[in-house]
Coordinates of C-alpha atoms in Angstrom, one line a residue:
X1 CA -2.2 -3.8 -30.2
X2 CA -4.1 -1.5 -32.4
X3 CA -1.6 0.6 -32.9
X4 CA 1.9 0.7 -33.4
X5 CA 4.8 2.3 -32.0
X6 CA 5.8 3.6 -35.3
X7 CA 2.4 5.5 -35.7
X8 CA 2.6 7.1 -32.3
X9 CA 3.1 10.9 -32.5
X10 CA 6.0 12.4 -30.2
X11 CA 3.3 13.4 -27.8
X12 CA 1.4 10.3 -27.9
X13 CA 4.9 8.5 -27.1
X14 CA 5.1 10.8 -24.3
X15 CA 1.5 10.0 -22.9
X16 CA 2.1 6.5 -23.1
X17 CA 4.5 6.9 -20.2
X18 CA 2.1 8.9 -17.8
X19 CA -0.4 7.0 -15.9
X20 CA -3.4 9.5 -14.0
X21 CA -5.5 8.7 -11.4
X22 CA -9.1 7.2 -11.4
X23 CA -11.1 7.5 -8.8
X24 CA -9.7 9.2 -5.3
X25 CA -10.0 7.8 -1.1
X26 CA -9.5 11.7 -0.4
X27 CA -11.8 13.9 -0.3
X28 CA -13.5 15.2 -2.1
X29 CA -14.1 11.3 -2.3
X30 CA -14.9 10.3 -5.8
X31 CA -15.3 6.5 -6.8
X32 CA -13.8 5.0 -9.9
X33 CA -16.8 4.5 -11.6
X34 CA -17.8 8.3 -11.2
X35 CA -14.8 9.1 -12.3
X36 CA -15.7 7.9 -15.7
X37 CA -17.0 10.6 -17.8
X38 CA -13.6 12.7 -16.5
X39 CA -11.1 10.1 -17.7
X40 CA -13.0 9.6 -20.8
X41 CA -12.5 13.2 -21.9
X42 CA -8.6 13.3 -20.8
X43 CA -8.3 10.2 -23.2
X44 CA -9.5 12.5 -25.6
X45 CA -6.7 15.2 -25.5
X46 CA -4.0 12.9 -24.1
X47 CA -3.9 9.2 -24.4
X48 CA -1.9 8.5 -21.7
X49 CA -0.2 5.3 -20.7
X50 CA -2.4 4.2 -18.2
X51 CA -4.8 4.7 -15.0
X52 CA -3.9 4.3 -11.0
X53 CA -7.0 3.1 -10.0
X54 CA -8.7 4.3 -6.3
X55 CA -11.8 3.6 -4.7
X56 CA -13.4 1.0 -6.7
X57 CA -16.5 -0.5 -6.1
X58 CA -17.5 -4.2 -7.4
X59 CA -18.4 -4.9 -10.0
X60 CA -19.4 -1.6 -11.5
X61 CA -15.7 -0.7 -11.9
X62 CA -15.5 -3.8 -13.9
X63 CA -17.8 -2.2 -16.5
X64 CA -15.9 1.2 -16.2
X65 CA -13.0 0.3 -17.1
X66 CA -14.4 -1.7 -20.2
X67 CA -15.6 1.1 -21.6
X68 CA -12.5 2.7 -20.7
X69 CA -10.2 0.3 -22.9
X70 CA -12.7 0.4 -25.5
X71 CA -12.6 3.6 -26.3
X72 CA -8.8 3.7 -26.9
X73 CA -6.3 2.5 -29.8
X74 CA -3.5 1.8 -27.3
X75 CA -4.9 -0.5 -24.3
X76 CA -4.5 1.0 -21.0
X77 CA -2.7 -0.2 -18.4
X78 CA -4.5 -0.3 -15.1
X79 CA -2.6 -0.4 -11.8
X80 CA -3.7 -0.1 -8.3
X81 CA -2.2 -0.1 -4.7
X82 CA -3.3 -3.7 -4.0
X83 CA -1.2 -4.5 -1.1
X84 CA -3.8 -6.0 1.2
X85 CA -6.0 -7.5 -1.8
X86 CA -8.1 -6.7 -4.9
X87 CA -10.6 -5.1 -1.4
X88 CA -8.0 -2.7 -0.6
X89 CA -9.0 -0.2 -3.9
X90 CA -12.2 -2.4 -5.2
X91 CA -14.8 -2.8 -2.6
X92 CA -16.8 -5.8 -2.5
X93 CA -13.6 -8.1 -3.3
X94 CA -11.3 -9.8 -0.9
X95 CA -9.4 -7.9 1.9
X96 CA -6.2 -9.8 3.4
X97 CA -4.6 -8.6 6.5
X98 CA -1.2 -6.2 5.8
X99 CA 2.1 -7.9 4.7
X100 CA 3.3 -8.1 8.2
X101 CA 0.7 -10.3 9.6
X102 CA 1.8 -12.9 7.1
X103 CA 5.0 -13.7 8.4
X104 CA 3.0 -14.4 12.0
X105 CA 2.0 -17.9 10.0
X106 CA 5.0 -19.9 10.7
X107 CA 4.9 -23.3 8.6
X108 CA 1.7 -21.6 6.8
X109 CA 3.5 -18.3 6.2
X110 CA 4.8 -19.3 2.2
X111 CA 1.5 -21.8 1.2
X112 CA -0.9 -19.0 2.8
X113 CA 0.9 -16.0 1.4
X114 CA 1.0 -17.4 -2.0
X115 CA -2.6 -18.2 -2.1
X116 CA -3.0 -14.9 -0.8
X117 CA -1.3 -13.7 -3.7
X118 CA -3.5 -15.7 -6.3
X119 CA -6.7 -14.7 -4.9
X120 CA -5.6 -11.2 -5.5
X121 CA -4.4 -11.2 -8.6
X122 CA -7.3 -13.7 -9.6
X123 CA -10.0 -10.9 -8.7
X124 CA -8.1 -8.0 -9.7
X125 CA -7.2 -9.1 -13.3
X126 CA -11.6 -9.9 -13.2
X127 CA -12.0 -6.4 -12.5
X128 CA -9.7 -4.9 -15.1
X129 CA -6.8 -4.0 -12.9
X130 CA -3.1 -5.5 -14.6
X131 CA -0.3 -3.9 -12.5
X132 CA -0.4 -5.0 -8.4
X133 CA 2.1 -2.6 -6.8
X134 CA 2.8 -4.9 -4.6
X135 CA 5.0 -6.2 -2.8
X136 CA 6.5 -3.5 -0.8
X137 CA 10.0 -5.1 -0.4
X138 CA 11.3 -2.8 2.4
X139 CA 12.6 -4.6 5.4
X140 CA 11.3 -2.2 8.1
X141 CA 14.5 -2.0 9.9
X142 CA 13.0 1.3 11.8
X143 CA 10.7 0.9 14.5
X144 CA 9.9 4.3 14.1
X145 CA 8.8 4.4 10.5
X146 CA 5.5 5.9 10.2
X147 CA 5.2 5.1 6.3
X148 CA 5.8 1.0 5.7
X149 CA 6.2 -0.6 8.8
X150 CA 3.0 -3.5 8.8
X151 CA 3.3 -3.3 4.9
X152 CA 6.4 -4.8 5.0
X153 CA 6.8 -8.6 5.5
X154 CA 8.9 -8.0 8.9
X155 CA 12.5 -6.8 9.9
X156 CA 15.4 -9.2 8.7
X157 CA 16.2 -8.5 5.0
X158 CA 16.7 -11.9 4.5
X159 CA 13.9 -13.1 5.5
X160 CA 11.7 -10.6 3.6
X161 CA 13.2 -11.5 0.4
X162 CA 12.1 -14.8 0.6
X163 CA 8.3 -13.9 1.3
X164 CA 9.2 -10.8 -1.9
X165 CA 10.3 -13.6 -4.2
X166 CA 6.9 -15.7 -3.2
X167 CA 4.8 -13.0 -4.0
X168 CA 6.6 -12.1 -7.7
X169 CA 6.5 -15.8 -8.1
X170 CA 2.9 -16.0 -7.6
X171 CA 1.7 -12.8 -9.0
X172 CA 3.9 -13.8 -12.1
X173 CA 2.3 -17.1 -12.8
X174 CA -1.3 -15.3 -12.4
X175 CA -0.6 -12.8 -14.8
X176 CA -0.6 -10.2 -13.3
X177 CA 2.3 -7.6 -13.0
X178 CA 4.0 -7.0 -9.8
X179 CA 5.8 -3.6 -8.4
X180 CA 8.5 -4.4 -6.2
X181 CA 9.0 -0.8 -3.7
X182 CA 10.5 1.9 -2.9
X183 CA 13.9 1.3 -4.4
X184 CA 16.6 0.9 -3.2
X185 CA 14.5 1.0 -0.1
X186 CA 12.3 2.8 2.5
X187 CA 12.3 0.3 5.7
X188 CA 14.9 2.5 7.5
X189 CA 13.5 6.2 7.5
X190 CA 11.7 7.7 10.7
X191 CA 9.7 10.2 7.9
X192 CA 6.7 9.8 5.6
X193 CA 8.2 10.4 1.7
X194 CA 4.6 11.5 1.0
X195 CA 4.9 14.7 3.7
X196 CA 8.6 15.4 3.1
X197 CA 11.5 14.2 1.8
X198 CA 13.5 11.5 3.6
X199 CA 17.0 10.6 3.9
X200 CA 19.1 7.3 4.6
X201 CA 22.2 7.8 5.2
X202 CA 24.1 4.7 5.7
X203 CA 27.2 3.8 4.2
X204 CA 27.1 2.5 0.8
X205 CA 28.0 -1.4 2.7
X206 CA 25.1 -1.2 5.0
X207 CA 22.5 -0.5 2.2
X208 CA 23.8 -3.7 -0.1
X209 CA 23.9 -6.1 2.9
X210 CA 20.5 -4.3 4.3
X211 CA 18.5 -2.5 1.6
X212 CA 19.2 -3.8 -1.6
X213 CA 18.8 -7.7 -0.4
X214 CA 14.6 -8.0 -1.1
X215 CA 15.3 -6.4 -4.4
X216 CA 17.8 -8.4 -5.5
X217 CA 15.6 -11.4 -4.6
X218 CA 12.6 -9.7 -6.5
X219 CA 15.0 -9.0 -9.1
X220 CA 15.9 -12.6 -9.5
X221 CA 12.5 -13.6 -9.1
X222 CA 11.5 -11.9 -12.5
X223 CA 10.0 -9.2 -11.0
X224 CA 8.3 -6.9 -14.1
X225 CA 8.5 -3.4 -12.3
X226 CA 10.2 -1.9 -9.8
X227 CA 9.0 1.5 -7.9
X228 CA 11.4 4.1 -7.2
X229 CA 11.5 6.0 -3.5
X230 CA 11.0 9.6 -3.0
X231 CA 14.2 9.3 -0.5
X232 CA 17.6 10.4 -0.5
X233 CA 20.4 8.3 0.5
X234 CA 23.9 10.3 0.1
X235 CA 26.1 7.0 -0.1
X236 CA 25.1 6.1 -3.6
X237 CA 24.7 9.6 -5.0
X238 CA 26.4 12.4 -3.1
X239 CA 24.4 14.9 -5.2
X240 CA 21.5 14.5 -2.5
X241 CA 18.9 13.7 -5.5
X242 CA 16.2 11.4 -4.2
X243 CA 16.3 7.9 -6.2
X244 CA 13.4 9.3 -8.1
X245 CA 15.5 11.8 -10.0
X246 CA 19.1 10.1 -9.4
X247 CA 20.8 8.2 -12.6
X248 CA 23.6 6.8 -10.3
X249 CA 20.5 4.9 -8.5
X250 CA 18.0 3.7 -11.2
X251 CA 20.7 3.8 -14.3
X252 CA 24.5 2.9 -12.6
X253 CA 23.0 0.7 -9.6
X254 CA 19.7 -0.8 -10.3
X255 CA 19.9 -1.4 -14.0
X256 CA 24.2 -1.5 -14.8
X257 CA 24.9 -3.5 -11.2
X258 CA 22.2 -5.0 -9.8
X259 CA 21.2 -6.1 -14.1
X260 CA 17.5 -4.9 -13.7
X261 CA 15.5 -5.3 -17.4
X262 CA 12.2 -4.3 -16.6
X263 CA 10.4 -1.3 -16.0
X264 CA 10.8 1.6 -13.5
X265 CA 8.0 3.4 -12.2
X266 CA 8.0 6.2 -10.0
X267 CA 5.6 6.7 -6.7
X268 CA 3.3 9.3 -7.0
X269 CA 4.8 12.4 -8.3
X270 CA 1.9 14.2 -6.1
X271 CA 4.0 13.5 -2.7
X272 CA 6.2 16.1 -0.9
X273 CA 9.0 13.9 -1.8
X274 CA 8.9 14.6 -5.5
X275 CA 7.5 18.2 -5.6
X276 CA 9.0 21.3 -5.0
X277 CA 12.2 20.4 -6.6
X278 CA 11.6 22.0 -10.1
X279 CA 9.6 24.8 -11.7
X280 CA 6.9 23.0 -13.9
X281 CA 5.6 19.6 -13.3
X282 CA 7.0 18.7 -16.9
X283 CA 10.4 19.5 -15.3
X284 CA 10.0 16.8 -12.7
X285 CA 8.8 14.9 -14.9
X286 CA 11.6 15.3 -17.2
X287 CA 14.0 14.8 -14.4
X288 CA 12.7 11.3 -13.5
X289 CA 12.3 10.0 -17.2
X290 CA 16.4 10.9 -18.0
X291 CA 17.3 9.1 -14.2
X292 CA 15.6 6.2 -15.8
X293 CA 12.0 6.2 -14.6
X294 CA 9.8 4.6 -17.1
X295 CA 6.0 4.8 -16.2
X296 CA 5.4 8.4 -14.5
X297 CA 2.6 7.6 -12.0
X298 CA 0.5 10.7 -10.8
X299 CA 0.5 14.0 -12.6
X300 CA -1.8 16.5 -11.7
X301 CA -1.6 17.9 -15.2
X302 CA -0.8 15.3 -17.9
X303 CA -2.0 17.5 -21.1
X304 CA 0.5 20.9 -20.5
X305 CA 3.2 18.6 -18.8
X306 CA 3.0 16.2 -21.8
X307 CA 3.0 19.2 -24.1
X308 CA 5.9 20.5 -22.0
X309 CA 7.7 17.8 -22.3
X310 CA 7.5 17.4 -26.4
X311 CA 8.4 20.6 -26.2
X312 CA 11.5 19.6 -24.4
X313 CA 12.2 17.1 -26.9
X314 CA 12.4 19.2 -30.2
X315 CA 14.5 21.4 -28.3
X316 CA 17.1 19.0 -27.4
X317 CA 17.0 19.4 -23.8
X318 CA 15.2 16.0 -23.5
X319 CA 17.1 12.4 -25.1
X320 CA 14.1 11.1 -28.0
X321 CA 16.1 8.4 -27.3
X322 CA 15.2 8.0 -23.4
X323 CA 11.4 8.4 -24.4
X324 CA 11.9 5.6 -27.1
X325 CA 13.3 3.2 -24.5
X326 CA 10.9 3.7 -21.7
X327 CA 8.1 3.2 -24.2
X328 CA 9.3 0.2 -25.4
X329 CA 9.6 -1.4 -21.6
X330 CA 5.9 0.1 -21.4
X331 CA 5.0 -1.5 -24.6
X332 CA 6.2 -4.6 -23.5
X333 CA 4.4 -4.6 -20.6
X334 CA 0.8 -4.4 -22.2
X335 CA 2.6 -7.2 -24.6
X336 CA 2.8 -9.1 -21.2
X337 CA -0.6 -9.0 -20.0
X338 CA -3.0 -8.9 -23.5
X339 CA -3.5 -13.0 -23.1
X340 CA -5.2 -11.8 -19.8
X341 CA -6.7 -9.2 -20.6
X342 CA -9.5 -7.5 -21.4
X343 CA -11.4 -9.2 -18.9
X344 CA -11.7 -12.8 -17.5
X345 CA -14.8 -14.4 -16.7
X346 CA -16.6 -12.5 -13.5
X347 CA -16.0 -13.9 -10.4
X348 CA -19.1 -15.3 -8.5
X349 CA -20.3 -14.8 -5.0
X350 CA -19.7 -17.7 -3.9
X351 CA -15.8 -18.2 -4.5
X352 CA -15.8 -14.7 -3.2
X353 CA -17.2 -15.7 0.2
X354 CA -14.8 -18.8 -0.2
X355 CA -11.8 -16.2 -0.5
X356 CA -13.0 -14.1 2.2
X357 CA -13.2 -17.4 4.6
X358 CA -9.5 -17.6 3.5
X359 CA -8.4 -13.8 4.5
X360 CA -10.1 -14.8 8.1
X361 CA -8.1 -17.6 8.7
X362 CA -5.0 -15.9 7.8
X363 CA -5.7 -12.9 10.1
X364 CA -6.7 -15.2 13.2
X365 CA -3.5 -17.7 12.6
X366 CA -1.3 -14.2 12.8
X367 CA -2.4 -13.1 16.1
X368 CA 0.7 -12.8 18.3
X369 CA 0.7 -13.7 22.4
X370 CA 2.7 -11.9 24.2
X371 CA 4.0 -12.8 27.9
X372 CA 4.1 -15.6 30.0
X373 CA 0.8 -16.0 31.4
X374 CA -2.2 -18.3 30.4
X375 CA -3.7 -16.8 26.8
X376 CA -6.2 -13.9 27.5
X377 CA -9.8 -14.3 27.7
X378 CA -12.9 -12.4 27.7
X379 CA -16.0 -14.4 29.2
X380 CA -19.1 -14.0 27.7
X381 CA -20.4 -14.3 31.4
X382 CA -18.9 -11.1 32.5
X383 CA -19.6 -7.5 32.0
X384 CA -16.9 -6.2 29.5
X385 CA -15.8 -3.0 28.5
X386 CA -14.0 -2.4 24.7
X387 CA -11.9 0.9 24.3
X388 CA -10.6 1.4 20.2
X389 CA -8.2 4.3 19.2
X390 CA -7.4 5.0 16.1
X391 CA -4.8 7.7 14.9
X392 CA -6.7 9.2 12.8
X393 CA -9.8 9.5 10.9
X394 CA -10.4 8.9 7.3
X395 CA -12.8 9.6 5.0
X396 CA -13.7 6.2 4.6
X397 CA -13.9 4.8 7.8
X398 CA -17.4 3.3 8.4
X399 CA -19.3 4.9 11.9
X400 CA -17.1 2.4 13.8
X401 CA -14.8 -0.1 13.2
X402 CA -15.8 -3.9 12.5
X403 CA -14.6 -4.7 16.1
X404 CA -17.5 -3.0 17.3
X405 CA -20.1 -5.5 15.5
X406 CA -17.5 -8.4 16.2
X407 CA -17.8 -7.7 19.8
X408 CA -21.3 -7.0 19.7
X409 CA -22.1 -10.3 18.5
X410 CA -19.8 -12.4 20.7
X411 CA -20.5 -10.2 23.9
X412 CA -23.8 -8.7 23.6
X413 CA -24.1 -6.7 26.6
X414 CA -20.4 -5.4 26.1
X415 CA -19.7 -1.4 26.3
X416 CA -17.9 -0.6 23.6
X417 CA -16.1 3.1 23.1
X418 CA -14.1 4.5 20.2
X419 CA -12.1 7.3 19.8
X420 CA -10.3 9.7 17.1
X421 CA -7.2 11.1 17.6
X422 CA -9.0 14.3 19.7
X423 CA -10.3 12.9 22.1
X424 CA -13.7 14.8 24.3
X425 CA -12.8 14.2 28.2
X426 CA -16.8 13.7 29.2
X427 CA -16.2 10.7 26.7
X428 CA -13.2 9.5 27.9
X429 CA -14.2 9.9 31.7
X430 CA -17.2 8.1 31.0
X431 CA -15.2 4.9 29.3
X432 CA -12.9 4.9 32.1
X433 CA -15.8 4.8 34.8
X434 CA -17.0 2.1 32.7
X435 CA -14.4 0.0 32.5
X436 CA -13.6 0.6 36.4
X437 CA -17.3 -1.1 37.1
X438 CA -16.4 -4.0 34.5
X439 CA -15.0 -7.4 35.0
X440 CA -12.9 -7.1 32.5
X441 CA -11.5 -4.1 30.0
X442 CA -10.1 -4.6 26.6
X443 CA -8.4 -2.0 25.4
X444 CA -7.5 -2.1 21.3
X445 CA -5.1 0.3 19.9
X446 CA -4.8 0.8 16.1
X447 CA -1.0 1.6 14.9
X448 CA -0.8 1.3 11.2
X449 CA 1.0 3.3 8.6
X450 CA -1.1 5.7 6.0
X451 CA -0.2 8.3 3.7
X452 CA -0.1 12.0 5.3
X453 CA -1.4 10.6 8.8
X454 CA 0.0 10.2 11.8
X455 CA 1.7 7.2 13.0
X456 CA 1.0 6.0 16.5
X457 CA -1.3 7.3 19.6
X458 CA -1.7 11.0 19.9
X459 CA -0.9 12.1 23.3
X460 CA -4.3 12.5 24.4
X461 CA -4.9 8.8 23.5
X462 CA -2.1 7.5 25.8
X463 CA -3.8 9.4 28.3
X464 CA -6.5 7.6 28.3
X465 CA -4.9 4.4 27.3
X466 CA -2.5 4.6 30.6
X467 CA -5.5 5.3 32.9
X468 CA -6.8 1.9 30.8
X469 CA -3.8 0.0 31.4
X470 CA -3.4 0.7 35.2
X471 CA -6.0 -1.6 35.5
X472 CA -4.5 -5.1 35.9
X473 CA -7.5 -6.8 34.6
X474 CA -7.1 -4.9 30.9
X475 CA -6.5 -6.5 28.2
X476 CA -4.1 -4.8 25.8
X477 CA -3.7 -4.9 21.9
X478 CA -2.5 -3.6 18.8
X479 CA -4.5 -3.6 15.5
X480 CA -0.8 -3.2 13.6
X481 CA 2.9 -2.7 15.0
X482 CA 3.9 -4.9 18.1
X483 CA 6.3 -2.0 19.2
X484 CA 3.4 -0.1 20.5
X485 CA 2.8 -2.5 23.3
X486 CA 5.6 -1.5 25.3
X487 CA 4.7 1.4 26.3
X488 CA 2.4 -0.3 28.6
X489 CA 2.7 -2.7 31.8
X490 CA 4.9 -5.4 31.4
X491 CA 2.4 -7.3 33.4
X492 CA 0.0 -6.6 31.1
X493 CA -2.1 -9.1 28.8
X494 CA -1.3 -8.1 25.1
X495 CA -1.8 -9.1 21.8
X496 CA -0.9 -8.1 18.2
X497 CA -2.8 -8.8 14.7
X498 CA -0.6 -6.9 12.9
X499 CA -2.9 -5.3 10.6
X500 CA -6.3 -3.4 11.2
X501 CA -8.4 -4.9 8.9
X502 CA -11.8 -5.8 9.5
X503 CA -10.4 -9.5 9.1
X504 CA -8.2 -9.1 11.8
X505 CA -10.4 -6.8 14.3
X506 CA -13.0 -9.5 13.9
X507 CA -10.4 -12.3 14.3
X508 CA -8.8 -10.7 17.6
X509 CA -12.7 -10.9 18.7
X510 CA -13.2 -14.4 18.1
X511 CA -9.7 -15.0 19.4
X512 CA -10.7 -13.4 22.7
X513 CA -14.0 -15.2 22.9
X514 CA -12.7 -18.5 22.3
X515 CA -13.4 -19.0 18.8
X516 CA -16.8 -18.5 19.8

């Protein structure tokens, strides 16, 4: 380290604990590297902590964030949301199917999801990015959540630990630094923390034999980090603070009981969950550093709420003491990972297409079966009609989704329609007189979980999807949550990938075709 804790002003101490974004997937869509110049000139006036990283693209973020790191005494920490691989924030590298589709593998599941794992961290720590938060170690115990569900590695909290404790295993002797989330867990909420603020409200016994078991695991796993939840849950602190902002959670149970050393970060203090609570983002900020949050991930304004917060300080109304130990936990953390970094050799095209061969394999072994009849087909000989929905539309999303070129190339003369969550009834009449005049109808329905979206089909997509499905010879199936595929005939061909990805909409393809 260039420089030392003891020569860290009060506010510099402070801005070591706040990690900003870099780069942004909404709009107005901005990638990393043209993010630059901005970040460069916040470094300036507050040298924060570190960067959440969005919207990469390989390998000029590579170079960005070199400059980046350069131009600071203190070494940055770099973090991204990497659950599906170093492709899910850093285009060009390897995207894996969601967590779910993992524990689909059987005998494979542990051997594939740690190479997974590797192949992440591997290209991520090329790129410049340190902290993985990954793995999300809720047990989606709610069919109805709208917020993890495919992200987490299935139901049973037992079982999930085990994959959790593979993937802190594996990201741990990469290198890199994992994030075990949203603590003490979000599997059992029927609400989005990002849109409001959730609450789970079993007894305190349910939550240690439910909630708590993946964490424990990661705990014991030597997990670095843990990420907080934006979620209420009255049975371990009646005061009806969300674990961000409760002490009895993150201090008392996570740290004192459950004998946590690491760091706590919080999840974006941008999310419904968070604000509204207090006056002044420094407030909230404040809040969440005396519960015992460590890295504060996500302020909209890091120089006043920095300032703010120093402020705070030589007042007394904010423990120098709690900003000396979660700088210390940050400290050690860029102790951790300064043998990796700055930057390992570049990764080269060709282990990249190797890695990529990988994440296909893994999405085609996950594809579920469901019912007793003989596997579903679609002949190349036979006309064909393809319907997609998806929930909703990002700004991201390419002019259709990579089923459409999958199918394309395995069914050339193939109709293929795909639809948003409004859906135009010329359109939709026009799919379902194609499909009528087809020998055979596939009909692909994306349900996956994503910040601020809807979760599921919107009613005027199961319009058109039961007028699909009262066709005997249509093929159902769900690009993410098996749950969705009983809402239509139980006589029904269907199939699940578990994930979206292009991966697994290509894999489903080949799957259908034969292999083909």
């Amino acid at each position: 380290m260039t420089t030392t804790v003891e020569q860290l002003s009060l506010e510099e101490k402070i801005a070591q604990l706040v990690f900003v974004r870099m780069g942004s997937n909404l709009p107005p869509i901005v990638t990393a590297s043209d993010d630059e110049e901005r970040v460069a000139a916040l470094l300036e006036d507050c040298p924060v902590g570190g960067l959440l990283l969005f919207n990469g693209v390989w390998p000029e973020v590579r170079a960005s964030l070199g400059r980046l790191q350069a131009k600071v005494k203190t070494p940055l920490l770099v973090s991204a949301d990497l659950e599906r691989g170093a492709g899910q924030q850093l285009a060009g590298l390897t995207v894996f199917p969601h967590a779910r589709a993992f524990a689909e593998l059987g005998e494979q599941t542990q051997a594939d999801l740690r190479r997974a794992i590797e192949i992440t961290a591997e290209e991520a720590l090329q790129a410049g990015v340190q902290i993985l938060f990954a793995p999300v170690a809720d047990a989606n115990t709610n069919p109805k959540n709208p917020i993890i569900a495919t992200r987490a590695y299935g139901e049973e909290p037992a079982a999930v630990a085990e994959l959790v404790a593979t993937v802190v295993d594996a990201m741990n002797s990469a290198g890199a630094l994992a994030a075990a989330k949203h603590f003490p867990g979000h599997g059992d909420t029927s609400q989005d923390s990002h849109a409001e603020l959730p609450s789970v409200d079993h007894p305190a016994e349910v939550l240690h034999r439910q909630e708590l078991v993946p964490f424990r695991a990661a705990i014991a796993a030597g997990v670095p980090l843990i990420m907080s939840a934006h979620v209420c849950y009255p049975a371990l602190d009646p005061s009806g603070e969300p674990a961000t902002f409760s002490k009895a959670i993150l201090t008392d149970l996570l740290r004192g009981e459950l004998g946590f050393e690491g760091a706590v970060c919080s999840d974006s203090l941008l999310m419904a969950g968070a604000t509204g609570r207090y006056e002044s983002e420094a407030e909230m900020a404040a809040a969440a550093l005396t519960a015992g949050v460590d890295l504060l991930l996500d302020l909209a304004h890091p120089v006043a709420t920095v300032r703010e917060m120093s402020a705070m300080v030589e007042r007394g109304d904010l423990p120098l003491e709690r900003v000396d130990e979660a700088l210390g936990r940050v400290m050690r953390l860029k102790e951790r990972v300064a043998g990796v970094t700055p930057f390992s050799p570049e990764i080269g095209a060709e282990q990249r297409d190797a890695n990529r061969v990988f994440a296909a394999a893994a999405a085609e072994g996950a594809i579920r079966i469901f019912g007793d009849g003989p596997p579903p087909t679609l002949d190349p000989k036979k006309s064909t009609t393809v319907v997609l929905t998806k929930p909703f539309n990002l700004p991201t999303d390419p002019a259709k989704q990579p089923l459409a070129d999958a199918i394309g190339q395995l069914l050339p003369g193939a109709q293929y329609f795909e639809f948003g969550p409004e859906i135009d009834q010329v359109a939709a009449d026009a799919a379902v007189a194609a499909a009528a005049d087809s020998d055979q109808v596939l009909l692909a329905v994306i349900a996956k979980p994503a910040a601020w979206h809807a979760f599921g089909m919107t009613d005027d997509q199961r319009r058109l999807a039961e007028r699909l499905a009262a066709d005997t010879k249509t093929i159902v199936a769900s690009l993410g949550v098996p749950t969705i595929l009983a809402d239509f005939p139980a006589d029904r061909p269907k199939l699940c990938t578990f994930s979206d990805v292009p991966a697994s909409q290509q894999a489903l393809a080949r799957k259908l075709c034969g292999g083909a």
